Amino acid sequence: MNKNWQGKSEMRYGICLCLIFVAVSISLTANANEIDFDQWLVDLRKEATSLGISNKVLDAALGNAKPIKRVIELDRRQPEFTMTFDEYLSKIASATRARVAAKKLIEYDEILTKVAQKYGVQKRFIVTFWGVETNFGQYLGSFNVPHSLATLAHDGRRSAYFRKELLSSLKILEEGHIAPEKMKGSWAGAMGQSQFMPSSFLSYAVDWNGDGKRDIWETKADVFASTAYYLSKAGWRKDITWGRAVEIPADLMLDGKGPKALADSKTRLKL
């Protein structure tokens, strides 16, 4: 037998064995993860039940839940970069978005005026929040919120935080604000046109139209009121505006080291 041919044959055989080993390992790992996730769900259901979540809601929200690989990928690859102020404005507050915002201010002026008066948050900032978060309700996210949160809570990197959010999402379903199949949001669990995390929803979402549901997915009045209430509770002051260009006085330049040195220092200036 040709030694060269024999060597190549043995190499191919070795490669095949390696590939088979890898495939089997991946399969066993996947099965183990699913079994572990299923057991984790059993424990989670017990906790949820103790908090008043019904089996009906648990079955509807998590009955067919499995770990979502894409959610873990997105959690691991969150973009970390810096932008100049001009870059930020061009991307987040583009001229096109500003034009749309101006039209939305006119279109929803009546309800925005009422909400602004009640919560003390100017109409333009409510609409800006709406535009930045979901492009005025055009993109709310396509992930199943309970499934995404279950994936992240089981994953372990920030399990305590996401377990709390998952339990909050189940409470929202139990209260009947949204149907389980319609609870869509971002991969991290942010929901609705205001992109509230479930715990924020429970604390700040508002049923403005009085229909018994705090609907931040489809009811614009609830979206605007929830946004304004959230900002007001966060300490919003309508007598202080945002985004005004200023010149730093020479005596505050810290020996000519510049504004960055001022920002990095512990110097405070009461306005």
mmCIF file of C-alpha atoms in Angstrom:
data_model
loop_
_atom_site.group_PDB
_atom_site.id
_atom_site.type_symbol
_atom_site.label_atom_id
_atom_site.label_comp_id
_atom_site.label_asym_id
_atom_site.label_seq_id
_atom_site.Cartn_x
_atom_site.Cartn_y
_atom_site.Cartn_z
ATOM 1 C CA MET A 1 0.000 0.000 0.000
ATOM 2 C CA ASN A 2 1.229 3.475 -0.828
ATOM 3 C CA LYS A 3 2.418 5.015 2.457
ATOM 4 C CA ASN A 4 1.369 8.502 1.313
ATOM 5 C CA TRP A 5 -2.156 7.320 0.555
ATOM 6 C CA GLN A 6 -2.311 5.419 3.838
ATOM 7 C CA GLY A 7 -1.262 8.532 5.754
ATOM 8 C CA LYS A 8 -3.928 10.641 4.076
ATOM 9 C CA SER A 9 -6.547 7.979 4.777
ATOM 10 C CA GLU A 10 -5.631 7.882 8.458
ATOM 11 C CA MET A 11 -5.764 11.681 8.588
ATOM 12 C CA ARG A 12 -9.242 11.708 7.061
ATOM 13 C CA TYR A 13 -10.361 9.055 9.518
ATOM 14 C CA GLY A 14 -8.991 11.095 12.403
ATOM 15 C CA ILE A 15 -10.745 14.239 11.195
ATOM 16 C CA CYS A 16 -14.038 12.344 10.861
ATOM 17 C CA LEU A 17 -13.705 11.047 14.422
ATOM 18 C CA CYS A 18 -13.035 14.578 15.674
ATOM 19 C CA LEU A 19 -16.071 15.958 13.865
ATOM 20 C CA ILE A 20 -18.273 13.192 15.229
ATOM 21 C CA PHE A 21 -16.950 13.850 18.732
ATOM 22 C CA VAL A 22 -17.641 17.589 18.434
ATOM 23 C CA ALA A 23 -21.156 16.981 17.084
ATOM 24 C CA VAL A 24 -21.985 14.561 19.879
ATOM 25 C CA SER A 25 -20.547 16.949 22.487
ATOM 26 C CA ILE A 26 -22.619 19.848 21.165
ATOM 27 C CA SER A 27 -25.744 17.701 21.128
ATOM 28 C CA LEU A 28 -25.171 16.463 24.690
ATOM 29 C CA THR A 29 -24.454 20.009 25.892
ATOM 30 C CA ALA A 30 -27.608 21.347 24.227
ATOM 31 C CA ASN A 31 -29.717 18.580 25.740
ATOM 32 C CA ALA A 32 -28.156 19.170 29.166
ATOM 33 C CA ASN A 33 -28.864 22.906 28.904
ATOM 34 C CA GLU A 34 -32.486 22.249 27.976
ATOM 35 C CA ILE A 35 -32.916 19.817 30.861
ATOM 36 C CA ASP A 36 -31.315 22.333 33.212
ATOM 37 C CA PHE A 37 -33.594 25.089 31.842
ATOM 38 C CA ASP A 38 -36.682 22.926 32.267
ATOM 39 C CA GLN A 39 -35.771 22.259 35.887
ATOM 40 C CA TRP A 40 -35.059 25.944 36.400
ATOM 41 C CA LEU A 41 -38.540 26.728 35.066
ATOM 42 C CA VAL A 42 -40.082 24.336 37.582
ATOM 43 C CA ASP A 43 -38.458 26.283 40.402
ATOM 44 C CA LEU A 44 -39.398 29.604 38.811
ATOM 45 C CA ARG A 45 -43.034 28.550 38.535
ATOM 46 C CA LYS A 46 -43.091 27.703 42.248
ATOM 47 C CA GLU A 47 -41.864 31.181 43.110
ATOM 48 C CA ALA A 48 -44.294 32.820 40.708
ATOM 49 C CA THR A 49 -47.195 30.823 42.139
ATOM 50 C CA SER A 50 -46.287 31.972 45.633
ATOM 51 C CA LEU A 51 -46.554 35.551 44.365
ATOM 52 C CA GLY A 52 -50.071 35.033 43.052
ATOM 53 C CA ILE A 53 -49.394 34.153 39.422
ATOM 54 C CA SER A 54 -51.948 31.645 38.136
ATOM 55 C CA ASN A 55 -51.114 28.419 36.318
ATOM 56 C CA LYS A 56 -53.147 29.737 33.385
ATOM 57 C CA VAL A 57 -50.799 32.697 32.970
ATOM 58 C CA LEU A 58 -47.691 30.594 33.580
ATOM 59 C CA ASP A 59 -48.752 28.054 30.961
ATOM 60 C CA ALA A 60 -49.562 30.780 28.428
ATOM 61 C CA ALA A 61 -46.379 32.749 29.064
ATOM 62 C CA LEU A 62 -43.801 30.005 29.647
ATOM 63 C CA GLY A 63 -45.423 26.713 28.675
ATOM 64 C CA ASN A 64 -43.294 26.269 25.558
ATOM 65 C CA ALA A 65 -40.327 28.440 26.574
ATOM 66 C CA LYS A 66 -36.809 27.413 25.574
ATOM 67 C CA PRO A 67 -33.515 29.316 25.836
ATOM 68 C CA ILE A 68 -33.178 31.781 22.956
ATOM 69 C CA LYS A 69 -29.660 31.633 21.552
ATOM 70 C CA ARG A 70 -30.002 35.001 19.802
ATOM 71 C CA VAL A 71 -30.831 36.733 23.090
ATOM 72 C CA ILE A 72 -27.613 35.470 24.664
ATOM 73 C CA GLU A 73 -25.625 36.540 21.591
ATOM 74 C CA LEU A 74 -27.042 40.056 21.773
ATOM 75 C CA ASP A 75 -26.394 40.261 25.507
ATOM 76 C CA ARG A 76 -22.764 39.288 24.952
ATOM 77 C CA ARG A 77 -22.197 41.657 22.054
ATOM 78 C CA GLN A 78 -23.689 44.932 23.175
ATOM 79 C CA PRO A 79 -21.968 47.736 21.277
ATOM 80 C CA GLU A 80 -19.595 49.831 23.350
ATOM 81 C CA PHE A 81 -18.384 52.945 21.646
ATOM 82 C CA THR A 82 -18.238 56.708 22.092
ATOM 83 C CA MET A 83 -19.666 59.444 19.892
ATOM 84 C CA THR A 84 -19.100 63.120 19.733
ATOM 85 C CA PHE A 85 -22.076 65.313 20.555
ATOM 86 C CA ASP A 86 -22.562 66.133 16.864
ATOM 87 C CA GLU A 87 -22.512 62.418 15.967
ATOM 88 C CA TYR A 88 -25.050 61.706 18.675
ATOM 89 C CA LEU A 89 -27.406 64.391 17.428
ATOM 90 C CA SER A 90 -27.129 63.240 13.824
ATOM 91 C CA LYS A 91 -27.913 59.625 14.709
ATOM 92 C CA ILE A 92 -30.405 59.932 17.544
ATOM 93 C CA ALA A 93 -32.014 63.285 16.780
ATOM 94 C CA SER A 94 -31.771 63.425 13.018
ATOM 95 C CA ALA A 95 -33.380 66.159 10.938
ATOM 96 C CA THR A 96 -35.904 63.637 9.618
ATOM 97 C CA ARG A 97 -36.908 62.552 13.103
ATOM 98 C CA ALA A 98 -37.218 66.201 14.158
ATOM 99 C CA ARG A 99 -39.621 66.879 11.264
ATOM 100 C CA VAL A 100 -41.738 63.863 12.199
ATOM 101 C CA ALA A 101 -41.744 64.964 15.847
ATOM 102 C CA ALA A 102 -43.040 68.394 14.858
ATOM 103 C CA LYS A 103 -45.945 66.764 13.012
ATOM 104 C CA LYS A 104 -46.686 64.451 15.938
ATOM 105 C CA LEU A 105 -46.830 67.453 18.279
ATOM 106 C CA ILE A 106 -49.610 68.906 16.141
ATOM 107 C CA GLU A 107 -51.394 65.588 15.564
ATOM 108 C CA TYR A 108 -51.605 64.725 19.268
ATOM 109 C CA ASP A 109 -51.685 68.237 20.680
ATOM 110 C CA GLU A 110 -54.933 67.838 22.640
ATOM 111 C CA ILE A 111 -53.921 64.767 24.648
ATOM 112 C CA LEU A 112 -50.305 65.932 24.980
ATOM 113 C CA THR A 113 -51.467 69.239 26.439
ATOM 114 C CA LYS A 114 -53.579 67.493 29.081
ATOM 115 C CA VAL A 115 -50.793 65.079 30.000
ATOM 116 C CA ALA A 116 -48.208 67.871 30.161
ATOM 117 C CA GLN A 117 -50.403 69.937 32.471
ATOM 118 C CA LYS A 118 -51.024 67.019 34.831
ATOM 119 C CA TYR A 119 -47.424 65.828 35.170
ATOM 120 C CA GLY A 120 -45.439 69.005 34.533
ATOM 121 C CA VAL A 121 -43.440 67.621 31.620
ATOM 122 C CA GLN A 122 -43.346 69.653 28.419
ATOM 123 C CA LYS A 123 -45.015 68.188 25.344
ATOM 124 C CA ARG A 124 -41.884 68.376 23.217
ATOM 125 C CA PHE A 125 -39.952 66.160 25.603
ATOM 126 C CA ILE A 126 -42.710 63.553 25.772
ATOM 127 C CA VAL A 127 -42.674 63.325 21.976
ATOM 128 C CA THR A 128 -38.868 63.294 21.895
ATOM 129 C CA PHE A 129 -38.784 60.386 24.355
ATOM 130 C CA TRP A 130 -41.308 58.560 22.160
ATOM 131 C CA GLY A 131 -39.297 59.201 19.004
ATOM 132 C CA VAL A 132 -35.942 58.139 20.427
ATOM 133 C CA GLU A 133 -37.257 54.984 22.094
ATOM 134 C CA THR A 134 -39.354 53.461 19.289
ATOM 135 C CA ASN A 135 -39.329 55.941 16.400
ATOM 136 C CA PHE A 136 -42.837 57.102 17.372
ATOM 137 C CA GLY A 137 -44.141 53.587 17.924
ATOM 138 C CA GLN A 138 -42.885 52.113 14.669
ATOM 139 C CA TYR A 139 -40.558 49.562 16.229
ATOM 140 C CA LEU A 140 -41.437 48.004 19.561
ATOM 141 C CA GLY A 141 -39.246 44.913 19.274
ATOM 142 C CA SER A 142 -40.176 41.435 18.090
ATOM 143 C CA PHE A 143 -38.981 39.251 20.968
ATOM 144 C CA ASN A 144 -41.360 37.375 23.246
ATOM 145 C CA VAL A 145 -40.694 39.227 26.508
ATOM 146 C CA PRO A 146 -41.250 36.379 29.015
ATOM 147 C CA HIS A 147 -39.136 33.997 26.913
ATOM 148 C CA SER A 148 -36.311 36.529 26.543
ATOM 149 C CA LEU A 149 -36.314 37.336 30.244
ATOM 150 C CA ALA A 150 -36.399 33.637 31.144
ATOM 151 C CA THR A 151 -33.387 33.086 28.902
ATOM 152 C CA LEU A 152 -31.439 35.892 30.562
ATOM 153 C CA ALA A 153 -32.522 34.970 34.085
ATOM 154 C CA HIS A 154 -31.411 31.372 33.530
ATOM 155 C CA ASP A 155 -28.145 32.396 31.865
ATOM 156 C CA GLY A 156 -26.555 33.562 35.100
ATOM 157 C CA ARG A 157 -24.688 36.700 34.071
ATOM 158 C CA ARG A 158 -27.327 38.992 35.606
ATOM 159 C CA SER A 159 -29.767 36.357 36.755
ATOM 160 C CA ALA A 160 -31.106 38.141 39.845
ATOM 161 C CA TYR A 161 -31.988 41.277 37.882
ATOM 162 C CA PHE A 162 -33.676 39.449 35.018
ATOM 163 C CA ARG A 163 -35.493 37.036 37.346
ATOM 164 C CA LYS A 164 -37.072 40.055 39.021
ATOM 165 C CA GLU A 165 -38.054 41.459 35.618
ATOM 166 C CA LEU A 166 -39.481 38.110 34.529
ATOM 167 C CA LEU A 167 -41.647 37.884 37.645
ATOM 168 C CA SER A 168 -42.768 41.479 37.026
ATOM 169 C CA SER A 169 -43.738 40.596 33.444
ATOM 170 C CA LEU A 170 -45.822 37.689 34.741
ATOM 171 C CA LYS A 171 -47.583 40.015 37.174
ATOM 172 C CA ILE A 172 -48.435 42.350 34.277
ATOM 173 C CA LEU A 173 -49.985 39.404 32.437
ATOM 174 C CA GLU A 174 -51.850 38.316 35.562
ATOM 175 C CA GLU A 175 -53.351 41.808 35.844
ATOM 176 C CA GLY A 176 -54.537 41.542 32.238
ATOM 177 C CA HIS A 177 -52.845 44.583 30.723
ATOM 178 C CA ILE A 178 -51.665 42.637 27.662
ATOM 179 C CA ALA A 179 -52.123 39.119 26.287
ATOM 180 C CA PRO A 180 -49.070 36.817 26.569
ATOM 181 C CA GLU A 181 -48.734 36.420 22.789
ATOM 182 C CA LYS A 182 -48.756 40.208 22.354
ATOM 183 C CA MET A 183 -46.146 40.958 25.017
ATOM 184 C CA LYS A 184 -43.396 41.794 22.547
ATOM 185 C CA GLY A 185 -40.321 43.896 23.133
ATOM 186 C CA SER A 186 -36.567 44.103 22.887
ATOM 187 C CA TRP A 187 -34.249 41.161 23.462
ATOM 188 C CA ALA A 188 -33.604 42.519 26.984
ATOM 189 C CA GLY A 189 -37.287 42.809 27.877
ATOM 190 C CA ALA A 190 -38.000 46.523 27.258
ATOM 191 C CA MET A 191 -41.629 46.804 26.198
ATOM 192 C CA GLY A 192 -44.088 48.994 24.368
ATOM 193 C CA GLN A 193 -43.805 52.391 22.733
ATOM 194 C CA SER A 194 -42.086 53.785 25.818
ATOM 195 C CA GLN A 195 -39.757 50.761 26.156
ATOM 196 C CA PHE A 196 -40.361 50.205 29.854
ATOM 197 C CA MET A 197 -38.819 47.251 31.605
ATOM 198 C CA PRO A 198 -41.541 45.260 33.422
ATOM 199 C CA SER A 199 -40.608 46.658 36.842
ATOM 200 C CA SER A 200 -40.795 50.200 35.448
ATOM 201 C CA PHE A 201 -44.179 49.368 33.950
ATOM 202 C CA LEU A 202 -45.506 48.311 37.335
ATOM 203 C CA SER A 203 -44.197 51.517 38.923
ATOM 204 C CA TYR A 204 -44.942 54.108 36.253
ATOM 205 C CA ALA A 205 -47.338 52.911 33.542
ATOM 206 C CA VAL A 206 -50.609 54.861 33.532
ATOM 207 C CA ASP A 207 -54.139 53.912 32.472
ATOM 208 C CA TRP A 208 -54.987 57.348 31.132
ATOM 209 C CA ASN A 209 -58.182 56.422 29.275
ATOM 210 C CA GLY A 210 -59.586 54.463 32.232
ATOM 211 C CA ASP A 211 -60.261 51.193 30.412
ATOM 212 C CA GLY A 212 -58.613 49.124 33.145
ATOM 213 C CA LYS A 213 -55.454 48.430 31.151
ATOM 214 C CA ARG A 214 -52.133 50.234 31.183
ATOM 215 C CA ASP A 215 -51.538 49.788 27.466
ATOM 216 C CA ILE A 216 -48.144 51.141 26.425
ATOM 217 C CA TRP A 217 -48.232 49.031 23.256
ATOM 218 C CA GLU A 218 -51.157 50.524 21.343
ATOM 219 C CA THR A 219 -52.948 53.255 23.326
ATOM 220 C CA LYS A 220 -51.204 56.568 22.640
ATOM 221 C CA ALA A 221 -52.790 58.308 25.647
ATOM 222 C CA ASP A 222 -51.392 55.643 27.963
ATOM 223 C CA VAL A 223 -47.989 55.881 26.260
ATOM 224 C CA PHE A 224 -47.777 59.661 26.697
ATOM 225 C CA ALA A 225 -49.069 59.647 30.268
ATOM 226 C CA SER A 226 -46.738 56.807 31.270
ATOM 227 C CA THR A 227 -43.754 58.613 29.793
ATOM 228 C CA ALA A 228 -44.624 61.879 31.530
ATOM 229 C CA TYR A 229 -45.289 60.194 34.867
ATOM 230 C CA TYR A 230 -41.985 58.327 34.646
ATOM 231 C CA LEU A 231 -40.077 61.553 33.987
ATOM 232 C CA SER A 232 -41.923 63.449 36.715
ATOM 233 C CA LYS A 233 -41.122 60.774 39.293
ATOM 234 C CA ALA A 234 -37.494 60.827 38.166
ATOM 235 C CA GLY A 235 -37.304 64.479 39.265
ATOM 236 C CA TRP A 236 -38.171 66.345 36.067
ATOM 237 C CA ARG A 237 -38.305 70.115 36.421
ATOM 238 C CA LYS A 238 -39.991 72.062 33.666
ATOM 239 C CA ASP A 239 -38.250 75.276 34.726
ATOM 240 C CA ILE A 240 -34.877 73.816 33.683
ATOM 241 C CA THR A 241 -34.353 73.211 29.989
ATOM 242 C CA TRP A 242 -31.832 71.065 28.146
ATOM 243 C CA GLY A 243 -29.195 71.444 25.473
ATOM 244 C CA ARG A 244 -28.166 75.086 25.643
ATOM 245 C CA ALA A 245 -24.697 76.057 24.443
ATOM 246 C CA VAL A 246 -22.658 77.876 27.065
ATOM 247 C CA GLU A 247 -19.247 79.477 27.360
ATOM 248 C CA ILE A 248 -17.197 78.648 30.448
ATOM 249 C CA PRO A 249 -15.902 81.776 32.228
ATOM 250 C CA ALA A 250 -12.142 82.130 32.334
ATOM 251 C CA ASP A 251 -12.049 81.880 36.136
ATOM 252 C CA LEU A 252 -13.633 78.426 35.943
ATOM 253 C CA MET A 253 -11.123 76.990 33.510
ATOM 254 C CA LEU A 254 -8.973 75.559 36.309
ATOM 255 C CA ASP A 255 -5.682 77.254 35.482
ATOM 256 C CA GLY A 256 -6.240 76.977 31.775
ATOM 257 C CA LYS A 257 -6.604 73.190 31.770
ATOM 258 C CA GLY A 258 -9.870 73.382 29.911
ATOM 259 C CA PRO A 259 -13.526 72.337 30.385
ATOM 260 C CA LYS A 260 -12.717 68.627 30.596
ATOM 261 C CA ALA A 261 -10.635 69.244 33.686
ATOM 262 C CA LEU A 262 -13.621 71.088 35.152
ATOM 263 C CA ALA A 263 -15.919 68.163 34.352
ATOM 264 C CA ASP A 264 -13.514 65.673 35.907
ATOM 265 C CA SER A 265 -13.118 67.705 39.089
ATOM 266 C CA LYS A 266 -15.375 67.895 42.132
ATOM 267 C CA THR A 267 -16.094 71.575 41.511
ATOM 268 C CA ARG A 268 -19.795 72.465 41.792
ATOM 269 C CA LEU A 269 -21.422 75.649 40.568
ATOM 270 C CA LYS A 270 -24.877 76.506 41.871
ATOM 271 C CA LEU A 271 -27.000 78.086 39.185
#
